[in-house]
Coordinates of C-alpha atoms and ligand atoms in Angstrom, one line a residue:
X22 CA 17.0 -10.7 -65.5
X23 CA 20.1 -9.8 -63.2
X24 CA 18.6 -6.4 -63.1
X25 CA 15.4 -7.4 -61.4
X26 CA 16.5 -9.5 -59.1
X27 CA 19.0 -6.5 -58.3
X28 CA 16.2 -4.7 -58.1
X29 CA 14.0 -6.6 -55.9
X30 CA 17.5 -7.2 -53.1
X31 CA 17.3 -3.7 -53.1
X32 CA 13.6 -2.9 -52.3
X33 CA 13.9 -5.6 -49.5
X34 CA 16.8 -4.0 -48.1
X35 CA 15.4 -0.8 -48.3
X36 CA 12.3 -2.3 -46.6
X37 CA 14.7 -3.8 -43.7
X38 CA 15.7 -0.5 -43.3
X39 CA 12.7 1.4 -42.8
X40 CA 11.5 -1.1 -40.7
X41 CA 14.4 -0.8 -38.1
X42 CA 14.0 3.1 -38.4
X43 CA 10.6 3.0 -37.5
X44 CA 11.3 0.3 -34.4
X45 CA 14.2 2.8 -33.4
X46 CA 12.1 6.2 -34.0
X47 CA 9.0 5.2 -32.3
X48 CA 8.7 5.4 -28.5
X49 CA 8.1 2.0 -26.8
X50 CA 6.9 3.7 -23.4
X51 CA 5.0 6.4 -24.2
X52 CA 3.9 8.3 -20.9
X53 CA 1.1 11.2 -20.9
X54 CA 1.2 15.1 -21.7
X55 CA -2.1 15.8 -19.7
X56 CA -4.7 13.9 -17.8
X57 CA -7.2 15.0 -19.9
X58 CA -8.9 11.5 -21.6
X59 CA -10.4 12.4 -24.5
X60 CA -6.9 13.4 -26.1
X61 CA -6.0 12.8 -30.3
X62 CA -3.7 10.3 -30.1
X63 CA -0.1 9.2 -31.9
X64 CA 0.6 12.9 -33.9
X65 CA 0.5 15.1 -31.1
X66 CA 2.3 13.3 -29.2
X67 CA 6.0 13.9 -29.8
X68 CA 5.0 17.6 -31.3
X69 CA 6.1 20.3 -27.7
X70 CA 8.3 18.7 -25.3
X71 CA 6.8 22.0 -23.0
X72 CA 4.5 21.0 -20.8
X73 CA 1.0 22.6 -21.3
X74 CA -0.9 24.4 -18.5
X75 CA -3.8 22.0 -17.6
X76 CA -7.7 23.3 -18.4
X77 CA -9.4 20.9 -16.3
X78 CA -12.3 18.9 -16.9
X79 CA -16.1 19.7 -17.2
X80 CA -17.1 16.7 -15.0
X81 CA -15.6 15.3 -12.0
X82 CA -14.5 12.1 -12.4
X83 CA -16.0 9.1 -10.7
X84 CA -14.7 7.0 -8.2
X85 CA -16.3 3.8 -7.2
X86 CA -14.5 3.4 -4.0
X87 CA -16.1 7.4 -2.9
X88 CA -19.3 6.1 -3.6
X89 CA -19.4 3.4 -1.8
X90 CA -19.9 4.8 1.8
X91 CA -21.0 1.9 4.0
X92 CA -16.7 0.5 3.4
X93 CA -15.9 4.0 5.1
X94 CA -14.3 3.9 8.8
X95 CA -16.7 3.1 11.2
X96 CA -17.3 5.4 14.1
X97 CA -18.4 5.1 17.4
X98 CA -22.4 4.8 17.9
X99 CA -21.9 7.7 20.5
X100 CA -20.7 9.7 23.2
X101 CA -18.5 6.9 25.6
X102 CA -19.8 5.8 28.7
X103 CA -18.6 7.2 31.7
X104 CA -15.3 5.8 33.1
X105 CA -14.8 3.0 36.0
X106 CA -12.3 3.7 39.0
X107 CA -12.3 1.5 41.5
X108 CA -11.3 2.7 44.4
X109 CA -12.0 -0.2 47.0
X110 CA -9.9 -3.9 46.9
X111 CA -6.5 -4.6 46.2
X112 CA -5.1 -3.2 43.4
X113 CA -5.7 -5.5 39.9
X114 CA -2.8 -7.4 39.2
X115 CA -3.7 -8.2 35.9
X116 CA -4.0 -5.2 32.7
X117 CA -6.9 -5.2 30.9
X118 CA -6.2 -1.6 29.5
X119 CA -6.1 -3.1 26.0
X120 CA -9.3 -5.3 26.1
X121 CA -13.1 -4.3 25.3
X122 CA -16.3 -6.0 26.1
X123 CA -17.5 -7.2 23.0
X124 CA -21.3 -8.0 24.1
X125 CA -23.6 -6.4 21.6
X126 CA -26.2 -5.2 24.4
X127 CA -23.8 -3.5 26.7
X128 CA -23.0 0.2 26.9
X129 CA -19.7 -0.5 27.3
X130 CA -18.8 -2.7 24.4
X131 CA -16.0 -1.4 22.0
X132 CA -14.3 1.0 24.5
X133 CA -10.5 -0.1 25.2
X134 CA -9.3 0.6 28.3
X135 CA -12.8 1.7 30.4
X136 CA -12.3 -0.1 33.2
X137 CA -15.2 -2.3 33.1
X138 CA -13.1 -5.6 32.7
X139 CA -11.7 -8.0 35.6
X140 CA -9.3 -10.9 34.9
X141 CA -11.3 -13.7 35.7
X142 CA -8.3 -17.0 35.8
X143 CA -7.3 -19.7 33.2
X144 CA -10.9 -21.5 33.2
X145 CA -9.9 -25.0 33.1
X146 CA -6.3 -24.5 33.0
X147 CA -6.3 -23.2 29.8
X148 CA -3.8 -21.1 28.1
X149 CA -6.1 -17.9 28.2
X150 CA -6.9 -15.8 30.5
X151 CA -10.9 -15.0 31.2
X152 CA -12.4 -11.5 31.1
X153 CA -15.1 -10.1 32.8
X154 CA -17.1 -7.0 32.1
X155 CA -18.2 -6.1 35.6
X156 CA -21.6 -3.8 33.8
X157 CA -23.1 -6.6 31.6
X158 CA -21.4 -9.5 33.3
X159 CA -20.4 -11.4 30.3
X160 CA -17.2 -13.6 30.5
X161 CA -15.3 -14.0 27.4
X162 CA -11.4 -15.2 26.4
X163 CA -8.7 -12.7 26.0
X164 CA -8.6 -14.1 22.7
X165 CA -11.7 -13.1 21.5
X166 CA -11.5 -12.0 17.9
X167 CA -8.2 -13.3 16.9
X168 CA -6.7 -16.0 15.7
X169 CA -6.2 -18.0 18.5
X170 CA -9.6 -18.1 19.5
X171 CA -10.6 -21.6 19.7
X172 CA -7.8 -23.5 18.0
X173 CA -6.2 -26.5 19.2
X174 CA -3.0 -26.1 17.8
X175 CA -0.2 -24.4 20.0
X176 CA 0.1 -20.3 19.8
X177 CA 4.0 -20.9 19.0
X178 CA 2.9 -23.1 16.1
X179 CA 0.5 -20.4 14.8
X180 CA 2.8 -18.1 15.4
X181 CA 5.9 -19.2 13.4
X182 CA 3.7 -20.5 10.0
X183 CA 2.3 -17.1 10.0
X184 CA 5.9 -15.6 10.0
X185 CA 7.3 -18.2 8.0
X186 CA 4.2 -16.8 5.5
X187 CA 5.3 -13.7 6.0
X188 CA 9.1 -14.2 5.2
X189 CA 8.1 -15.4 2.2
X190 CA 7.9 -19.2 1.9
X191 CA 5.1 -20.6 0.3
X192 CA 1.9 -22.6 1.8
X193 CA 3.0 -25.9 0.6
X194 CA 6.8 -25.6 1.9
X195 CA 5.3 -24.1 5.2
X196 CA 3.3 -26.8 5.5
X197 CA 6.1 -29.1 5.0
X198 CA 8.4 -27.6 7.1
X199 CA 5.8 -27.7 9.4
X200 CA 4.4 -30.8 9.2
X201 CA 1.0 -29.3 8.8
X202 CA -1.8 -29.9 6.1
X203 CA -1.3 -27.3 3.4
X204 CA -5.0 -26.7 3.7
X205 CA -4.7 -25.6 7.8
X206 CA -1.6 -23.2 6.5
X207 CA -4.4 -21.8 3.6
X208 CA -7.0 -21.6 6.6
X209 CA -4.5 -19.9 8.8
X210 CA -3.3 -17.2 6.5
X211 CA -6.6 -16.2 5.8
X212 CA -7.7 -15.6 9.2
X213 CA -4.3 -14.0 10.2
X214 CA -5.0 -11.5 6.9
X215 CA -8.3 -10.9 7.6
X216 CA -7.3 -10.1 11.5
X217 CA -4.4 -7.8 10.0
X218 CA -6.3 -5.8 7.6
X219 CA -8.7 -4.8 10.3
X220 CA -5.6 -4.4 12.3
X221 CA -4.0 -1.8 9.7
X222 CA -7.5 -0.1 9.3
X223 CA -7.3 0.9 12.8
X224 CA -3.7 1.6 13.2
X225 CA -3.1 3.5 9.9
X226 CA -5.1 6.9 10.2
X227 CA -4.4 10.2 10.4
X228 CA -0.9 10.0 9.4
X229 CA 0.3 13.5 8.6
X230 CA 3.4 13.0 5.3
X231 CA 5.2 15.3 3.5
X232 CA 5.4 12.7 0.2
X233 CA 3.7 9.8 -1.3
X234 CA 5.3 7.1 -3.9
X235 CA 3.2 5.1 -5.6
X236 CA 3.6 2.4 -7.9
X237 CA 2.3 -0.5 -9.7
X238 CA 4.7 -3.7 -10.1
X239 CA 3.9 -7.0 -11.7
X240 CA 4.5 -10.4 -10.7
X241 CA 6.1 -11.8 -13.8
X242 CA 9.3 -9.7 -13.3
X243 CA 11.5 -13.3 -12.1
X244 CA 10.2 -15.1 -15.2
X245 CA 11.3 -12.6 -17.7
X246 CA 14.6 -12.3 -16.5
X247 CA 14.8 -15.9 -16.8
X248 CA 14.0 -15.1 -20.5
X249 CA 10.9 -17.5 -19.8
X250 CA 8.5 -15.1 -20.9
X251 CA 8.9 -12.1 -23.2
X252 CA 8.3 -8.7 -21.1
X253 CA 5.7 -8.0 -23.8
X254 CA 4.2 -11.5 -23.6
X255 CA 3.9 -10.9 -19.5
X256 CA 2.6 -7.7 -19.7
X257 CA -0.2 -8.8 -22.4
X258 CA -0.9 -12.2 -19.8
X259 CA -1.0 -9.6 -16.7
X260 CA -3.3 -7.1 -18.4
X261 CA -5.2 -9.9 -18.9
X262 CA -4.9 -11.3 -15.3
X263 CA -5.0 -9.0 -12.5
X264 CA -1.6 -9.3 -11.1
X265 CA -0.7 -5.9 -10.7
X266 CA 0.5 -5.0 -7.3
X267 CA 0.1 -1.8 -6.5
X268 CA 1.8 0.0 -3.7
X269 CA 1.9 3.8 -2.0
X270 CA 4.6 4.3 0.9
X271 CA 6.1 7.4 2.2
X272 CA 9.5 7.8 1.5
X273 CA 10.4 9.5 4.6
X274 CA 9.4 6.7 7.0
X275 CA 9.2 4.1 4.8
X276 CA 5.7 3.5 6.1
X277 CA 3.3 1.6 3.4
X278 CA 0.3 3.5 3.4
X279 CA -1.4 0.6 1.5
X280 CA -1.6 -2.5 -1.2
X281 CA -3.5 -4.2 -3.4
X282 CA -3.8 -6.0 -6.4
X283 CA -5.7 -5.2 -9.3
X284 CA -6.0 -4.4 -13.0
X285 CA -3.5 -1.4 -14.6
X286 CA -6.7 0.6 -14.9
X287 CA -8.3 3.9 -14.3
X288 CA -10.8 2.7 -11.5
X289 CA -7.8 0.8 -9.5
X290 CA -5.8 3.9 -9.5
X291 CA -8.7 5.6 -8.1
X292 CA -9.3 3.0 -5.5
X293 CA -5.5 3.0 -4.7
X294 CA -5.7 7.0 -4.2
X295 CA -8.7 6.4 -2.2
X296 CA -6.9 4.0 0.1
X297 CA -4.4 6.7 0.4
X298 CA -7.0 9.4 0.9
X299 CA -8.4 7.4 4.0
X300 CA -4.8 7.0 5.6
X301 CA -3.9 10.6 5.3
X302 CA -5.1 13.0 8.3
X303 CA -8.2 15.2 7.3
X304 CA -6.5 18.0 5.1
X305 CA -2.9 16.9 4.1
X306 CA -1.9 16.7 1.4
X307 CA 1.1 15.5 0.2
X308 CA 3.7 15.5 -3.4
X309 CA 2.5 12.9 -4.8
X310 CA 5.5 10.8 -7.2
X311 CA 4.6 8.3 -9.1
X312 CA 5.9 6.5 -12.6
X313 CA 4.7 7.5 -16.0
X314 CA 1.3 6.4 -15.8
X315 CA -1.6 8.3 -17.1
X316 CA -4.5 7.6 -15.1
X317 CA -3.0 8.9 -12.1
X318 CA -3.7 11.9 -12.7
X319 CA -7.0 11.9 -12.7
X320 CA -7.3 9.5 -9.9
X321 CA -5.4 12.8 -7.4
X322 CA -7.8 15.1 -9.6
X323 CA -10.8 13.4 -8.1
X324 CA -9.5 13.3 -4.8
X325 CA -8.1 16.7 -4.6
X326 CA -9.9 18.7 -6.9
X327 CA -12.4 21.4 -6.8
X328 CA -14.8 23.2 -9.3
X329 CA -13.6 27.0 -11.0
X330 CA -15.6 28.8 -12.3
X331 CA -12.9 30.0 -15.4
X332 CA -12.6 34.0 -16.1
X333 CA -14.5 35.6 -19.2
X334 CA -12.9 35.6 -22.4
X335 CA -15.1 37.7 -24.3
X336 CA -17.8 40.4 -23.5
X337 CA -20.5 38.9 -25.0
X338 CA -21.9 35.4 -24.8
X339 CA -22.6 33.1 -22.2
X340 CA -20.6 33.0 -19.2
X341 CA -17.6 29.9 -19.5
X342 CA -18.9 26.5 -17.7
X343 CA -17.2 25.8 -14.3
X344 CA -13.6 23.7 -14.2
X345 CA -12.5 20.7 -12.6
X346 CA -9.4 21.9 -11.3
X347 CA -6.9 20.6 -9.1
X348 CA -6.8 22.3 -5.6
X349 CA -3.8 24.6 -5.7
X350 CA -1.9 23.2 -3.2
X351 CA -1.3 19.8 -4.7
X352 CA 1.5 18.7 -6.1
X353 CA 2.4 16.4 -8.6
X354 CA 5.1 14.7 -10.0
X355 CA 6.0 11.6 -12.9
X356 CA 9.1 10.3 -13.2
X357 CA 8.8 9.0 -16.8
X358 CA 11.3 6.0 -17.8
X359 CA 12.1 5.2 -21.3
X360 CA 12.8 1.6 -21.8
X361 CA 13.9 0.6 -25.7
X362 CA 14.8 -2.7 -25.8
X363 CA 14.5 -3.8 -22.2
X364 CA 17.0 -1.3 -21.8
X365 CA 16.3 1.9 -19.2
X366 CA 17.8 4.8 -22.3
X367 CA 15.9 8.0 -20.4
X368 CA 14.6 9.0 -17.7
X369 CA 12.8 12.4 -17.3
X370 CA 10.8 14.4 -14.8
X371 CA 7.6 15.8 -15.3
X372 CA 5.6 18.4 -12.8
X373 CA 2.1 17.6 -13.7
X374 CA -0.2 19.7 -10.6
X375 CA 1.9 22.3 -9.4
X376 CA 5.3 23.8 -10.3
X377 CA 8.3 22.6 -10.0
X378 CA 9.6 25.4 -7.1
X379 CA 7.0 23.9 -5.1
X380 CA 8.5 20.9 -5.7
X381 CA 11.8 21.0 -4.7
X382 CA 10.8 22.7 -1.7
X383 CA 9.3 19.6 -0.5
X384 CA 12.3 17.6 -1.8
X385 CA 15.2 20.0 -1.3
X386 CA 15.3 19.6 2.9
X387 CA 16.4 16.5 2.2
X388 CA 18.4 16.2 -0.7
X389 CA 16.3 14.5 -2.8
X390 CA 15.3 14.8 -6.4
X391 CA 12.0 14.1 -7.9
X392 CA 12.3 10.2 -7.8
X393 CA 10.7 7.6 -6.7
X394 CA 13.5 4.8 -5.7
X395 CA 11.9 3.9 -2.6
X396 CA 8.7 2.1 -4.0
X397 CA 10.7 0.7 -6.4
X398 CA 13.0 -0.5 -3.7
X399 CA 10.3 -2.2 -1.9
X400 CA 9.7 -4.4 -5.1
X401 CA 12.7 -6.1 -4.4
X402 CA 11.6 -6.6 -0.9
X403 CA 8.3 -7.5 -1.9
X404 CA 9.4 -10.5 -4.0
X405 CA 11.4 -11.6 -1.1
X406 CA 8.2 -11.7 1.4
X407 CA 5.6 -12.5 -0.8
X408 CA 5.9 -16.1 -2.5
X409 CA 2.7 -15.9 -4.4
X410 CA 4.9 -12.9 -6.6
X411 CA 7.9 -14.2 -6.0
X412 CA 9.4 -17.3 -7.2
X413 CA 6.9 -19.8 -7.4
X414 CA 3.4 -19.0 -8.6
X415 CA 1.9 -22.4 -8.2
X416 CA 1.1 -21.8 -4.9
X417 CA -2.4 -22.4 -3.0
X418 CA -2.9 -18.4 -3.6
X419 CA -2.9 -18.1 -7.3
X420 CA -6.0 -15.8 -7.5
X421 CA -6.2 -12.2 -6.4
X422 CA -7.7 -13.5 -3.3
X423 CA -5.2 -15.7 -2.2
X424 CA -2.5 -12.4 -3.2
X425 CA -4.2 -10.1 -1.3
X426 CA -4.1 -11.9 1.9
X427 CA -0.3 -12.3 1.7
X428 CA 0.1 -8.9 0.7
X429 CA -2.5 -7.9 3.8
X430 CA 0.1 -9.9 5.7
X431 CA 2.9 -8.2 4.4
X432 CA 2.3 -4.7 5.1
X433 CA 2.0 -5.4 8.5
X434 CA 5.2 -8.0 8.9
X435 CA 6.6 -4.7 7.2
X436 CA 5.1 -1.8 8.9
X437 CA 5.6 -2.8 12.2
X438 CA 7.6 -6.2 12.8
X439 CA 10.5 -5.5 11.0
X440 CA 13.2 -3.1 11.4
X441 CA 14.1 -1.3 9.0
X442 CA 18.0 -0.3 8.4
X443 CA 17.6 2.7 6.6
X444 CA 15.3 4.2 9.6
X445 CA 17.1 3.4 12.4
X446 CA 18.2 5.2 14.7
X447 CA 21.6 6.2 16.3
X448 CA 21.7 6.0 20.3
X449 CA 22.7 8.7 22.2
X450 CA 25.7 6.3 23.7
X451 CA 26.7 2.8 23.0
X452 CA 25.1 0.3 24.8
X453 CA 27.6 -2.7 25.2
X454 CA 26.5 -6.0 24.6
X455 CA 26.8 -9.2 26.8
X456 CA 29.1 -11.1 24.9
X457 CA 32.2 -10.0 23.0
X458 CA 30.6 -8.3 20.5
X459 CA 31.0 -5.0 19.5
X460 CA 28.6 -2.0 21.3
X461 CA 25.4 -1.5 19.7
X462 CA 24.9 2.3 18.5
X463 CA 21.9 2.0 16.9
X464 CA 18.3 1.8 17.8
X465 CA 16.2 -0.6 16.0
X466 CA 13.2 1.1 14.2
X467 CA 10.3 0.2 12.1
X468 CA 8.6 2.4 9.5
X469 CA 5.6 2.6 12.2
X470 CA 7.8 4.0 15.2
X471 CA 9.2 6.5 12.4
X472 CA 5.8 7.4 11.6
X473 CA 5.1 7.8 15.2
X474 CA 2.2 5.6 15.5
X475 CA 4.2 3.1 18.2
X476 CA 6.9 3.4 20.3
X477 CA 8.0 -0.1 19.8
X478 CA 9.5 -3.1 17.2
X479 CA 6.3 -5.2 17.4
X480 CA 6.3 -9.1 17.4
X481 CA 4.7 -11.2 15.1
X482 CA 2.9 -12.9 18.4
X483 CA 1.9 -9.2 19.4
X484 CA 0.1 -8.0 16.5
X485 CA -2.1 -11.4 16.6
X486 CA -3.0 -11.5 20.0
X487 CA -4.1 -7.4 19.8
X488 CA -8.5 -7.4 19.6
X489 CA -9.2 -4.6 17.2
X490 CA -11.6 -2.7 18.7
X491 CA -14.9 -1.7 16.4
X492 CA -13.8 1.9 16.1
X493 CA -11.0 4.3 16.2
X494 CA -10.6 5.4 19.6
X495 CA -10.1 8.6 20.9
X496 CA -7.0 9.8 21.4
X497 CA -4.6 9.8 24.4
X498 CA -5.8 5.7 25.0
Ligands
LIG501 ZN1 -20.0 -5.4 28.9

């Protein structure tokens, strides 16, 4: 009798242990060996810490956003019409350089800075200036297109809800603070976001980078650490909602190529390396770093692959069938963290498209390793800016909607509104300052000066009162 139930502590101790041997053996955060899909799972998996060369794929993987042309950058309809110089009257007082007619009919509609427009006074004493367009002699407001055009309330009012949006109060205390009705604050942010994503569609293109982070961060992070919600437990509720934030910036300049919210799934990384695709200038092609996260690969494969045709093996037999390979020049990096018990217990680098010489070429001019701190770093400042992620969810934006608008929001407060310390840059002498302070030596910058698409720190009040032309204009305007 003693003996069994001697018998039966011991089996459940020995169970205890194998159980807490198999919790400690097995990896919690697996990340990938190649992009390949079809791969046989758990066995393989801890078997060659080597990485193996990749073989590429027999079809090129889809991507919904490639298909779908019409959501492409638009371009202009055709060659511009021919300049306007006056050369008779007084010279124009007022600049009109960054206005276009917007009348469908006229041959001049859409082209900034073609001196077809006269300022045309405050009709009725009005805040806003009239335009005219001296070919089609149509009068419209300088506001035309943005988010002052016909509102009632005061620009300054506008103006500071949007930044207190952006600097990452809620709509409910904005409204309060305020006075507002939460519903004009909803109203506001979603004509400010739609204005600003036009506005970073035109802005961000063509930008030449030597690297691009990406990442994917979810919104639950402050409610686990208040041990509200296991990690686990949010991830399974995320996976389940969309509220995956995903973000690509350049280290370098600390510009934010692009955002967005979305599942953790193949066809959002594509869409997210499409984004970046349409940001980048026509043939650059950047190290890409991101975390351990498989389907990143393939989303850079479809976006900068091409078909080889591989070499014959044998004699005899039909010739091999052609590759999808990754274009040699792209590079590729993971930075794969191992987290055991909320715990970060390794971290390790992985070269998956190209080698790692190649690498730390890219990386060595500035002292860098493979890493990719900076998104990470712009989590922190995300949660700051962004209240739907942030502390409170129970805002107005709860759905991916509402999110995307703040985030829209964001990358513009971000991009070109606020300075940025780690870009800034050190005047060529002190400039004193009027009161007793001490000289300033540095110049103010924002990721967009860095990135050399402005030569200024934008206002808030600046980026909403600019009319985003219909197309990308050419250069030297
Ligand atoms: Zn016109």
């Amino acid at each position: 009798m003693v003996s069994e139930l001697f018998f039966y502590q011991l089996v459940l101790i020995a169970l205890l242990w194998l159980c807490c041997m198999l919790h400690w053996v097995w990896p919690s955060d697996g990340g990938v060996t190649s992009p390949t899909p079809s791969q046989p799972t758990p066995p393989l998996r801890r078997r060659s810490r080597a990485p193996k060369p990749f073989v590429g794929l027999t079809a090129k993987p889809p991507c919904d956003a490639c298909e779908d042309t019409s959501a492409s950058h638009p371009h202009a309809p055709s060659a511009p019409p021919p300049r306007i110089v006056m050369t008779r009257g007084r010279r124009r007082q007022v600049d009109t350089s960054h206005h276009f007619c917007p009348n469908p009919d006229c041959a001049y509609r859409g082209w900034v800075g073609w001196g077809n427009l006269r300022a045309n006074g405050h009709p009725n004493g009005g805040p806003w200036r009239q335009l005219l367009c001296i070919v089609c002699r149509h009068y419209f407001l300088e506001t035309l297109g943005t988010i002052f055009h016909g509102k009632r309330a005061s620009v300054d009012l506008i103006v500071r809800v949007i930044a207190c949006l952006a600097e990452g109060l809620g709509i409910r205390g904005t409204a309060r603070v305020f006075e507002v009705d939460p519903n004009t604050v909803l109203q506001w942010l979603v004509e400010a976001a739609q204005q600003l994503q036009a506005f970073s569609q035109h802005v961000l293109h063509n930008i030449r980078v030597h690297q691009v982070q990406l990442d994917e961060l979810f919104a639950l992070l402050s409610a686990v650490k208040e041990g509200a919600v296991s990690e686990v437990e949010a991830i399974e509720r995320l996976e389940r909602a969309p509220q995956w934030v995903w973000a690509a910036m350049d280290p370098e300049s600390k510009l934010l190529l692009t955002i967005d919210v979305g599942n953790r799934t193949l066809a959002m990384a594509q869409r997210v390396v499409h984004q970046v695709v349409q940001v980048l200038a026509p043939g650059c092609m950047p190290l890409f770093l991101t975390d351990g996260f498989k389907e990143y690969a393939t989303a850079l494969l479809t976006h900068f692959g091409q078909w080889v045709q591989p070499l014959r093996r044998q004699d005899k037999g039909p010739a091999p069938k052609p590759r999808w390979m990754p274009q040699p020049q792209l590079l590729y990096a993971q930075v794969v963290k191992t987290v055991r018990r909320r715990r970060l217990v390794d971290v390790q680098h992985r070269v998956v498209f190209g080698t790692i010489e190649a690498v730390n070429q890219v990386l060595s001019p500035l002292g860098w390793q493979i890493n990719t701190a900076f998104v990470e770093r712009l989590n922190l400042s995300l949660r700051q800016h962004v209240a739907a992620i942030g502390r409170r969810v129970t805002t107005l934006c709860k759905d991916q909607d509402g999110l995307r608008q703040q985030l829209s929001l964001y990358q513009v407060y971000y991009n070109f509104v606020l300075p940025h310390v780690s870009v800034r840059q050190p005047l060529p002498q002190p400039e004193p300052t009027n009161g007793t302070g001490s000289a300033k030596q540095w110049r103010l910058c924002t990721p967009a000066m860095v990135a050399g698409l402005t030569d200024h720190v934008w206002g808030l009040r600046e980026v909403l009162l600019y009319r985003v032309p219909p197309w990308p204009q050419p250069a030297g305007v």
